[in-house]
Amino acid sequence: MSQVEKKAGLLRRTSSSKKPLKEKVVLMYDEIFAKEDPAKNNPRFWDELFLMKVNLEYLESKLESVDGEEVQRIQDNINSLFHHCVQALGEEHQIKVVNALQTLCALFRGVHQKNKSASGFDIINMLMGFDKAEQRMKDLMERLDSLLCGDGSESLKSLCLKLLLCLVTVTDNISQNTILEYVMINSIFEAILQILSDVSSRGQHGYDAVVLLALLVNYRKYESVNPYIVKLSIVDDEPTLDGMGMVVHHALTEYNRQYKDKEEENQGGFFSTLTSMVGSMFIADADEKLSVQTNEAILLALYEAVHLNRNFITVLAQSHPEMDIPTTPTTPTPTTPTTPLGTTPPSLDMMNNPELPLDPNLQTSNLLITFLKYASIVMQDTKDEHRLNSARLCLIILTCIAEDQYADAFLHDDNMNFRVNLHRMPMRHRKKAVDKNIPSRPLVCAVLDLMVEFIVTHMMKDFPMDLYLRCVQIIHKLLCYQKKCRIRLHYTWRELWSALINLLKFLLSNETTLLAKHNIFQLALLVVNLFNMFITYGDTFLPTSNSYDELYYEIVRMHQVFDNLYCMVLRVSTNTGQWKEAASKVTHALVNVRAIVNHFNPKIESYAAVNHISQLSEEQVLEVVRSNYDTLTLKLQDGLDQFERYSEQPKEAAFFKELVRSISLNVRKNVSLNTLSQDVLLKEFSTIS
Amino acid sequence: MADAEVSLSPALRPLHLSPSHSAPPPPPASSSSPTTFSCPSSPSSASSSSSSSSSSSCSESSSDCPVHHHHHHHHLRPQLQLPPPPHSEQPSSPSASPRSSSPSGSIGSTGSLGSSASEGIGSSGMSSGADARGPSPPLDIISEDAMEMDLGVDQEVALKACQEVLLKVKLQNREVPEHPDTNAPPSARPESSSLLSAASASKQSWLLRLFESKLFDVSMAISYLYKSKEPGVQAYIGNRLFSFPDSEVDFYLPQLLNMYVHMDTEVGDAIRPYLIYRCTGGITFSLLTAWLLGAYSSDMHISTQRHSRGTKLRKLILSDELKPSASSFSPGDPTPDSPTPGEGFVSPSRRTHQRSKSDATTAGSGPGSGLRRTGSNPKGEAVHEEPERLRPQRELVKSLLGIGKRLATLPTKEQKTHRLISELSMLNHKLPARVWLPTAERQHHVCRIPNTQAVVLNSKDKAPYLIYVEVLECESFETSPVPVRIPETRIRSARSAENLDCGVAAHRAGSFSTVPNYDNDDEAWATDDIGQLQVEVEAKTSSSDNISQFSVDSITSLESKEPIFIAAGDIRRRLSENLAHTPTTFRRDPEDPSAVALKEPWQEKVRRIREGSPYGHLLNWRLLSVIVKCGDDLRQELLAYQVLRQLQSIWQQERVPLWIKPYKILVMSLDSGMIEPVLNAVSLHQVRKQSQLSLLDYFLQEHGSFTTEAFLTAQRNFVQSCAGYSLICYLLQVKDRHNGNILLDSEGHIIHIDFGFILSSSPRNLGFETSAFKLTAEFVDVMGGLDGDMFIYYKMLMLQGLIAARKHMEKVLQIVEIMQQGSHLPCFHGSSTIRGLKERFHMSLTEEQLQLLVEQLVDGSMRSITTKLYDSFQYVTNGIM
């Protein structure tokens, strides 16, 4: 958007100024790309170079235009440029540091653009020279590290992060970026953490830091020992983890807010309501798309934190008022924070202003709630590739959460009740609940609501089988926890049951189309086993005795679906074919449901006959159910409360590879050194120097 | 007479001297700075020793408590390093006392008029009678005097007797309080010598003898301090305060401070040294004093208030200049050892250091050393270098009260609750610290506030809230090192250690050959990881030799040859049984968030919170709770608490099984404070609303049917507490008795809370609640009806309670009377408050007449429709059933 304009404007300016008279810096670049050592005639060449305003475009295009043989010729000069860039980072003169950072960025980019096909080693050789590379990169990383952690200008820090992001994303596939090997050896992990733990720096650089971390963690994730993975997994410092959570929270909140604004805007006219019904509002808007993409990076960071770091789970439940973290700190943190209680200096943003804003409309929120709201928006529409990926990632994160017993504990904590306003897809056959007064409930209810919502709204031809599987598995994991801990959640299970039965119905009626692409028996088995959970273990987690009766009522009421399913799986399992075994598993799983149907149906019919009632009321059916339990025998099925734990490798590896690639592309596109206008920098530094 | 005097002279002399020994501070065990006080001169100490031994021998014949007291003094002496008594004629004094004790004893028993049960009277209760057991016949006269005085009869006669003597004391004493510097002893020496000389010079002082007697307790001291117009007496008592155990004086702290604030200079000067001394000794005392001073000064006119004694003392305390100075840590005194390095280093530049205390925090690189640059995070190491003693605690209180104020601005309970939780989570980041809950008995440091457990209490426009507080007990909260912060995240690693056990336990519980037994409550489900369990199960599956006790979870149906069958009926039955067996819990009600939290049994709550706390594994971990109140004047509550405590101890002493539960009150300012919550109790309103049962049916539901022991116990508890509170309500004229203000605990006791309307004040001055106390038909039902034995028992208890209370009326009156001084509290409205209170003790009635009175009161309350009317009034206006 505006960045593009700015870029264009910048280009225009340079191109127009090129003809009448070449900038001095351009002349100097030309010298570098000549054979001679530029310092030969002018010993102060490098000193002067970094005093010049960088012309990124020219430098990059120059690098691109260099072809194979020329490379050999000018390699010494480029190595020298790189070397002097690194050295300039240590200069006291801040303008030199800025220029060096930008020059380095241009170097990394230019070299890679040119040499898409070249091996990583060639690139390293070209930039630094094989023999020097290790030392150069060590120096570079150390300088960046000290810049990031020092007391220097915030703009400089920002630029450092941009450079790192630039370096990390120069290749489409992050694992092919050989230079990162040096970033692995010379870790800047600690610098990233420091940025996240400090209130003011987090506000300004948190986003970049988190994205950088997420990307670095994904470098050769499956092939080698990535020190960033190791380090991230053992962080237990609360302020840092909180800081990371806050950055993610802020980004997701911002997205949710934008979405809500847009939605409200669109709800204005009749036409817009119509378009939103069709669900086209996202595709139409390029901006919207952009923000979705950038959020993939944040979502990836959230995933990595949840997946790798056990301690991060506590951050999810850390409640704080829903408010915007100022992107620019209004007041820099005092160097010596006062510690009222004498131990811990304030670490969270709020602690600096003890008087929190007193807006009564301010909802208390936590990362998990924000995430659930975000997921409810993203999962509405999965047609778009990015949104599908985001939805999948959301479900993966939820899977990790549902498996974590600490997370389960606070999800089910009866003392932590929240109203979670999930976004519900506008659909023709149901009214959009206008400001439905959602009761304040334990958070797990919101998770279940979200799952039910997904199940109900995605029965379409282009069936997102993968998402459905994850969804049902999440429910299963939550039920396992409830069963294990005897938590009787006051949840309207009926909604879940009917959603699941409808899902089975959908699978049945689209058997042929779906079978062409998916193994629907796997999903059917999971769904039936959810019912088996309720049937066999309902006594351990259902909230009331009535709810068990209602379960039977629901099964008996919808018996036709189960009958049809049984016929179908029986048919498939008796035929020989690829689904034989999968289908036969479902037939086994259906044994109790069928027993229930076969037991109660005749009883109900005879009750109706005896009492001469054509249509039994629900209460009457429940009565029949209640009085006939004792003659029904069920078979105990095993392994109902077992589940396969989530593991990223090997199943999800491909997905993450693709995801990281897409994020890399996106970040590369958006990292713009021009976002930091040089004018601002110069103004800032002119006062210093 | 004269003969007796002669025979007594060896014993008497020391008696006069003993102020010198009682003036020094309390035993060193309780304080770190006794050695700063110079020892009394040897002659006086010597005589003091003989005095105490003589008096002990007197008292031995009467009761245990004075003996105990004596031991107390005994301990004191060696530690003050006094030379051994040179007197060898000591044995002579004990020999004198038995002789005199027997006649006086008989007089004493006659002296205690009303009490038929003379046995087992505690030390304070027999104060009047026991005086008579002094060493000589003449003392009997005094004792009667004293007794009369104790009953509020004119004391002028006795006062005159010692006026001359004490005048001199006063003159000596005057100079002393002017030194806030506590290193100098609030020296009793000059007075003692003056007393000595005066005593030897003058005639016998009966009053002084009383004061010197072992039976002179805090209550009497306070009473004389208040009533005596004689500066000498006041000054003497001011000194004498030092000799009482801290805890006993602490009870009367509100009275002392109110006198300090509102009475004339002499009283103030008499009390001041003691206050200064105690403030120097302890942070807790300092803060309590400062808070109370603030609250009691606030009734003064603003112009006088600023320059008043109370305000000045408060400022002095809060300026934190009253700290034990470095020199007070004498070698060999073990307690201050731990902070000494810091303290000693700090003191020269104390001022500057105060401001830069956070520099200590950068030092820590402790457990987080895995992260290179996280050094900015504090680890608790350097905490005991706290530059300001009072600051952390004051900050905690400030934060808590601030939260209360902010909550009050939010419209709904739900928003309040959410806000409370998130505010507390921020507060948690600053814990642990050198802060404590002043309502607690034991020394501790607060380490964590489980923020999600906090609840907002029911109140129309204020926002009182209840928090649970995790503390770690310690030797001394002032000197023990503050516990190191354990990050919230650490709970996970701590738990994983438990996982193994839990996994095994869970597995064992789940492995049955037929059906898993769901009724086993020992399964420690809550803590283990799902994954852990799974691994366990998988391991089991692979080992085929375990088939005999295979887990139902561990085999797939395909493998098992013998399918296992279960009856659907069983599942359904287990479900309803499980539901029935779980202890009745209240449903969550967003409009009444506290109901659920309060209903949960305390032990259960402690277990649950401990499980979820990173500090839970520590042995000295405890859970406390406190109610924070903002915008309410708790001074009246405090007064009620004192009266309740006094009556409780009277009843205990008189062995009347009345049950009441005084809950602690902390007044922190005119309109804020903290309350110790009553555990395991919910309000009758909540009971009714949640259970939709009558009170009797609720009892049956909670405790079992009529004949069960549990029910009978609960019923007895109910009756005993009803009787107790009926009397309280009558004596104190407690109003506003709706069901939201009466709690029911899990043992069946009722507990009245909210003493906002007592004595002369009643809500809105409407004509409601004219009955003496609340006794509804529901209550009577629980007691088993009007004709039941328990109802008769109820009335009998009331009679006994009234008789006992009457006997010690003065001790109750005294508490109220002193607090009336200078107070604008609504409960003192009008001029007849004290008279009215006194009249309700009905001193003039015979026991038969009293019995009639009780009948009338009960009858009146029963028939009174006003209580009922008031309940419906409350329902209409406040939604309280």
Coordinates of N, CA, C and O in Angstrom, one line a residue, chain B residues 711-796:
Chain B
F711 N -26.2 -35.2 62.4 CA -27.3 -34.2 62.5 C -27.4 -33.7 63.9 O -27.5 -32.4 64.2
L712 N -27.3 -34.5 64.9 CA -27.5 -34.1 66.3 C -26.4 -33.2 66.7 O -26.6 -32.2 67.4
T713 N -25.2 -33.5 66.2 CA -24.0 -32.6 66.5 C -24.3 -31.2 65.9 O -24.1 -30.2 66.5
A714 N -24.7 -31.3 64.6 CA -24.9 -30.0 63.9 C -26.0 -29.2 64.6 O -25.9 -28.0 64.8
Q715 N -27.0 -29.9 65.1 CA -28.1 -29.2 65.8 C -27.6 -28.6 67.1 O -28.0 -27.5 67.4
R716 N -26.8 -29.3 67.8 CA -26.3 -28.8 69.0 C -25.5 -27.6 68.8 O -25.6 -26.5 69.4
N717 N -24.6 -27.7 67.7 CA -23.8 -26.5 67.4 C -24.7 -25.3 67.0 O -24.4 -24.2 67.4
F718 N -25.8 -25.6 66.3 CA -26.7 -24.6 65.9 C -27.3 -23.9 67.1 O -27.3 -22.7 67.2
V719 N -27.7 -24.7 68.1 CA -28.4 -24.1 69.3 C -27.4 -23.3 70.1 O -27.7 -22.2 70.5
Q720 N -26.2 -23.9 70.2 CA -25.2 -23.1 71.0 C -24.8 -21.8 70.4 O -24.6 -20.8 71.1
S721 N -24.7 -21.8 69.1 CA -24.3 -20.6 68.4 C -25.5 -19.6 68.4 O -25.3 -18.4 68.5
C722 N -26.7 -20.2 68.2 CA -27.9 -19.3 68.3 C -28.0 -18.6 69.6 O -28.2 -17.4 69.6
A723 N -27.8 -19.4 70.6 CA -27.9 -18.8 72.0 C -26.8 -17.7 72.1 O -27.1 -16.6 72.6
G724 N -25.6 -18.0 71.7 CA -24.5 -17.0 71.8 C -24.8 -15.7 71.1 O -24.7 -14.6 71.6
Y725 N -25.3 -15.9 69.8 CA -25.5 -14.7 69.1 C -26.8 -14.0 69.5 O -26.9 -12.8 69.3
S726 N -27.7 -14.7 70.0 CA -28.9 -14.1 70.5 C -28.6 -13.1 71.6 O -29.0 -11.9 71.6
L727 N -27.7 -13.6 72.5 CA -27.2 -12.7 73.6 C -26.4 -11.5 73.0 O -26.6 -10.4 73.5
I728 N -25.6 -11.8 72.1 CA -24.8 -10.7 71.5 C -25.7 -9.7 70.9 O -25.5 -8.5 71.1
C729 N -26.6 -10.2 70.1 CA -27.5 -9.3 69.4 C -28.3 -8.4 70.4 O -28.6 -7.2 70.2
Y730 N -28.7 -9.1 71.5 CA -29.4 -8.3 72.5 C -28.6 -7.3 73.2 O -28.9 -6.1 73.3
L731 N -27.4 -7.8 73.7 CA -26.5 -6.9 74.4 C -26.1 -5.7 73.6 O -26.1 -4.6 74.0
L732 N -25.6 -6.0 72.4 CA -25.1 -5.0 71.5 C -26.1 -4.3 70.7 O -25.8 -3.4 69.9
Q733 N -27.3 -4.8 70.8 CA -28.4 -4.3 69.9 C -28.0 -4.3 68.4 O -28.1 -3.3 67.7
V734 N -27.6 -5.5 68.0 CA -27.1 -5.6 66.6 C -28.4 -5.6 65.7 O -29.3 -6.3 65.9
K735 N -28.3 -4.7 64.7 CA -29.5 -4.6 63.8 C -29.1 -5.0 62.4 O -27.9 -5.4 62.2
D736 N -30.0 -4.8 61.5 CA -29.8 -5.2 60.1 C -29.5 -6.7 60.0 O -28.7 -7.2 59.3
R737 N -30.4 -7.4 60.8 CA -30.2 -8.9 60.8 C -31.0 -9.6 59.7 O -32.0 -10.2 59.9
H738 N -30.5 -9.4 58.5 CA -31.2 -10.2 57.4 C -30.3 -11.4 57.1 O -29.2 -11.6 57.6
N739 N -30.9 -12.3 56.2 CA -30.2 -13.6 56.0 C -28.9 -13.4 55.3 O -28.1 -14.4 55.3
G740 N -28.6 -12.3 54.7 CA -27.3 -12.1 54.1 C -26.2 -11.9 55.1 O -25.0 -12.0 54.8
N741 N -26.7 -11.5 56.3 CA -25.7 -11.2 57.4 C -25.5 -12.3 58.4 O -24.9 -12.1 59.4
I742 N -26.2 -13.4 58.1 CA -26.0 -14.5 59.0 C -25.4 -15.7 58.2 O -26.0 -16.1 57.2
L743 N -24.3 -16.2 58.7 CA -23.7 -17.3 58.0 C -24.0 -18.6 58.7 O -24.4 -18.6 59.9
L744 N -23.9 -19.6 57.9 CA -24.1 -21.0 58.5 C -22.8 -21.7 58.1 O -22.5 -21.8 56.9
D745 N -22.2 -22.3 59.1 CA -20.9 -23.0 58.7 C -21.2 -24.5 58.5 O -22.3 -25.0 58.7
S746 N -20.2 -25.2 58.1 CA -20.4 -26.6 57.7 C -20.7 -27.5 58.9 O -21.1 -28.6 58.8
E747 N -20.5 -27.0 60.1 CA -20.7 -27.8 61.3 C -22.1 -27.4 61.9 O -22.4 -28.0 62.9
G748 N -22.8 -26.5 61.3 CA -24.1 -26.2 61.8 C -24.2 -24.9 62.6 O -25.3 -24.5 63.0
H749 N -23.0 -24.3 62.9 CA -23.1 -23.1 63.6 C -23.6 -21.9 62.8 O -23.3 -21.9 61.6
I750 N -24.3 -21.0 63.4 CA -24.5 -19.8 62.7 C -23.5 -18.7 63.2 O -23.0 -18.8 64.3
I751 N -23.2 -17.8 62.3 CA -22.3 -16.8 62.7 C -22.8 -15.5 62.1 O -23.2 -15.4 61.0
H752 N -23.0 -14.5 63.0 CA -23.5 -13.2 62.6 C -22.3 -12.4 62.1 O -21.2 -12.4 62.7
I753 N -22.5 -11.8 61.0 CA -21.5 -10.9 60.5 C -22.1 -9.5 60.2 O -23.3 -9.4 60.3
D754 N -21.2 -8.6 60.0 CA -21.7 -7.2 59.7 C -22.3 -6.5 60.9 O -23.5 -6.6 61.2
F755 N -21.4 -5.9 61.7 CA -21.9 -5.2 62.8 C -21.9 -3.7 62.6 O -21.5 -2.9 63.4
G756 N -22.4 -3.4 61.4 CA -22.5 -2.0 61.0 C -23.5 -1.2 61.8 O -23.5 0.0 61.9
F757 N -24.5 -1.9 62.3 CA -25.5 -1.2 63.2 C -25.6 -1.9 64.5 O -26.2 -3.0 64.7
I758 N -24.9 -1.2 65.5 CA -25.0 -1.8 66.8 C -25.2 -0.6 67.8 O -25.2 0.6 67.4
L759 N -25.5 -1.0 69.0 CA -25.7 0.0 70.1 C -26.8 1.0 69.7 O -27.9 0.7 69.4
S760 N -26.4 2.3 69.5 CA -27.3 3.3 69.3 C -27.7 3.5 67.8 O -28.6 4.3 67.5
S761 N -27.1 2.8 66.9 CA -27.5 3.0 65.5 C -28.3 1.9 65.0 O -28.2 0.7 65.3
S762 N -29.2 2.3 64.1 CA -30.0 1.2 63.4 C -30.2 1.7 62.0 O -30.2 2.9 61.7
P763 N -30.4 0.8 61.1 CA -30.4 1.2 59.7 C -31.6 2.1 59.4 O -32.7 1.8 59.7
R764 N -31.3 3.2 58.8 CA -32.3 4.2 58.3 C -33.3 4.7 59.3 O -34.3 5.3 59.0
N765 N -33.0 4.3 60.5 CA -33.9 4.7 61.6 C -35.3 4.3 61.4 O -36.2 5.0 61.8
L766 N -35.5 3.3 60.6 CA -36.9 2.8 60.4 C -37.2 2.0 61.7 O -36.4 1.5 62.4
G767 N -38.5 1.8 61.9 CA -38.9 1.2 63.1 C -38.8 -0.3 63.0 O -39.4 -1.1 63.8
F768 N -38.0 -0.8 62.1 CA -37.9 -2.2 61.9 C -37.1 -2.9 63.1 O -36.4 -2.2 63.8
E769 N -37.2 -4.1 63.1 CA -36.3 -4.9 64.0 C -36.4 -4.4 65.4 O -35.4 -4.1 66.0
T770 N -37.6 -4.5 66.0 CA -37.6 -4.1 67.4 C -37.3 -5.3 68.3 O -37.1 -5.1 69.5
S771 N -37.4 -6.5 67.7 CA -37.1 -7.6 68.5 C -35.7 -7.6 69.0 O -34.8 -7.0 68.4
A772 N -35.5 -8.3 70.1 CA -34.2 -8.3 70.7 C -33.1 -9.0 69.8 O -32.0 -8.6 69.8
F773 N -33.5 -10.0 69.2 CA -32.6 -10.7 68.3 C -33.4 -11.5 67.2 O -34.6 -11.5 67.3
K774 N -32.7 -12.1 66.3 CA -33.4 -12.7 65.2 C -33.7 -14.2 65.6 O -32.7 -15.0 65.8
L775 N -34.9 -14.5 65.7 CA -35.3 -15.9 66.0 C -36.5 -16.3 65.1 O -37.6 -16.0 65.5
T776 N -36.2 -16.8 64.0 CA -37.4 -17.1 63.1 C -37.9 -18.5 63.4 O -37.2 -19.3 64.1
A777 N -39.0 -18.8 62.8 CA -39.7 -20.1 62.9 C -38.7 -21.2 62.4 O -38.6 -22.3 62.9
E778 N -38.0 -20.8 61.3 CA -37.1 -21.7 60.7 C -36.0 -22.2 61.7 O -35.6 -23.3 61.8
F779 N -35.5 -21.2 62.5 CA -34.5 -21.5 63.5 C -35.1 -22.5 64.5 O -34.4 -23.4 64.9
V780 N -36.3 -22.1 64.9 CA -36.9 -23.0 66.0 C -37.1 -24.4 65.4 O -36.9 -25.4 66.1
D781 N -37.4 -24.5 64.1 CA -37.6 -25.8 63.5 C -36.3 -26.6 63.6 O -36.4 -27.8 63.9
V782 N -35.2 -25.9 63.3 CA -34.0 -26.7 63.4 C -33.7 -27.1 64.8 O -33.2 -28.2 65.0
M783 N -34.1 -26.3 65.7 CA -33.9 -26.7 67.1 C -34.8 -27.8 67.6 O -34.7 -28.2 68.7
G784 N -35.7 -28.1 66.7 CA -36.6 -29.2 67.1 C -38.0 -28.7 67.6 O -38.7 -29.5 68.4
G785 N -38.3 -27.5 67.3 CA -39.7 -27.1 67.7 C -39.7 -26.4 69.1 O -38.7 -26.6 69.9
L786 N -40.8 -25.8 69.4 CA -40.9 -25.0 70.6 C -40.8 -25.9 71.9 O -40.4 -25.4 72.9
D787 N -41.3 -27.1 71.7 CA -41.4 -27.9 72.9 C -40.2 -28.8 73.1 O -40.1 -29.6 74.0
G788 N -39.3 -28.8 72.1 CA -38.2 -29.7 72.1 C -37.2 -29.4 73.2 O -37.1 -28.3 73.7
D789 N -36.4 -30.4 73.5 CA -35.4 -30.3 74.5 C -34.4 -29.2 74.1 O -33.9 -28.5 74.9
M790 N -34.1 -29.2 72.8 CA -33.0 -28.4 72.4 C -33.5 -26.9 72.5 O -32.6 -26.0 72.7
F791 N -34.7 -26.7 72.4 CA -35.2 -25.3 72.5 C -35.1 -24.8 74.0 O -34.7 -23.7 74.3
I792 N -35.4 -25.8 74.9 CA -35.2 -25.5 76.3 C -33.7 -25.2 76.6 O -33.4 -24.3 77.3
Y793 N -32.9 -26.1 76.0 CA -31.5 -26.0 76.2 C -31.0 -24.6 75.7 O -30.2 -23.9 76.3
Y794 N -31.6 -24.2 74.6 CA -31.3 -22.9 74.0 C -31.5 -21.8 75.0 O -30.7 -20.9 75.3
K795 N -32.7 -21.8 75.6 CA -33.0 -20.8 76.6 C -32.2 -20.8 77.8 O -31.8 -19.8 78.4
M796 N -31.9 -22.1 78.2 CA -31.0 -22.2 79.4 C -29.6 -21.7 79.1 O -29.0 -21.0 80.0

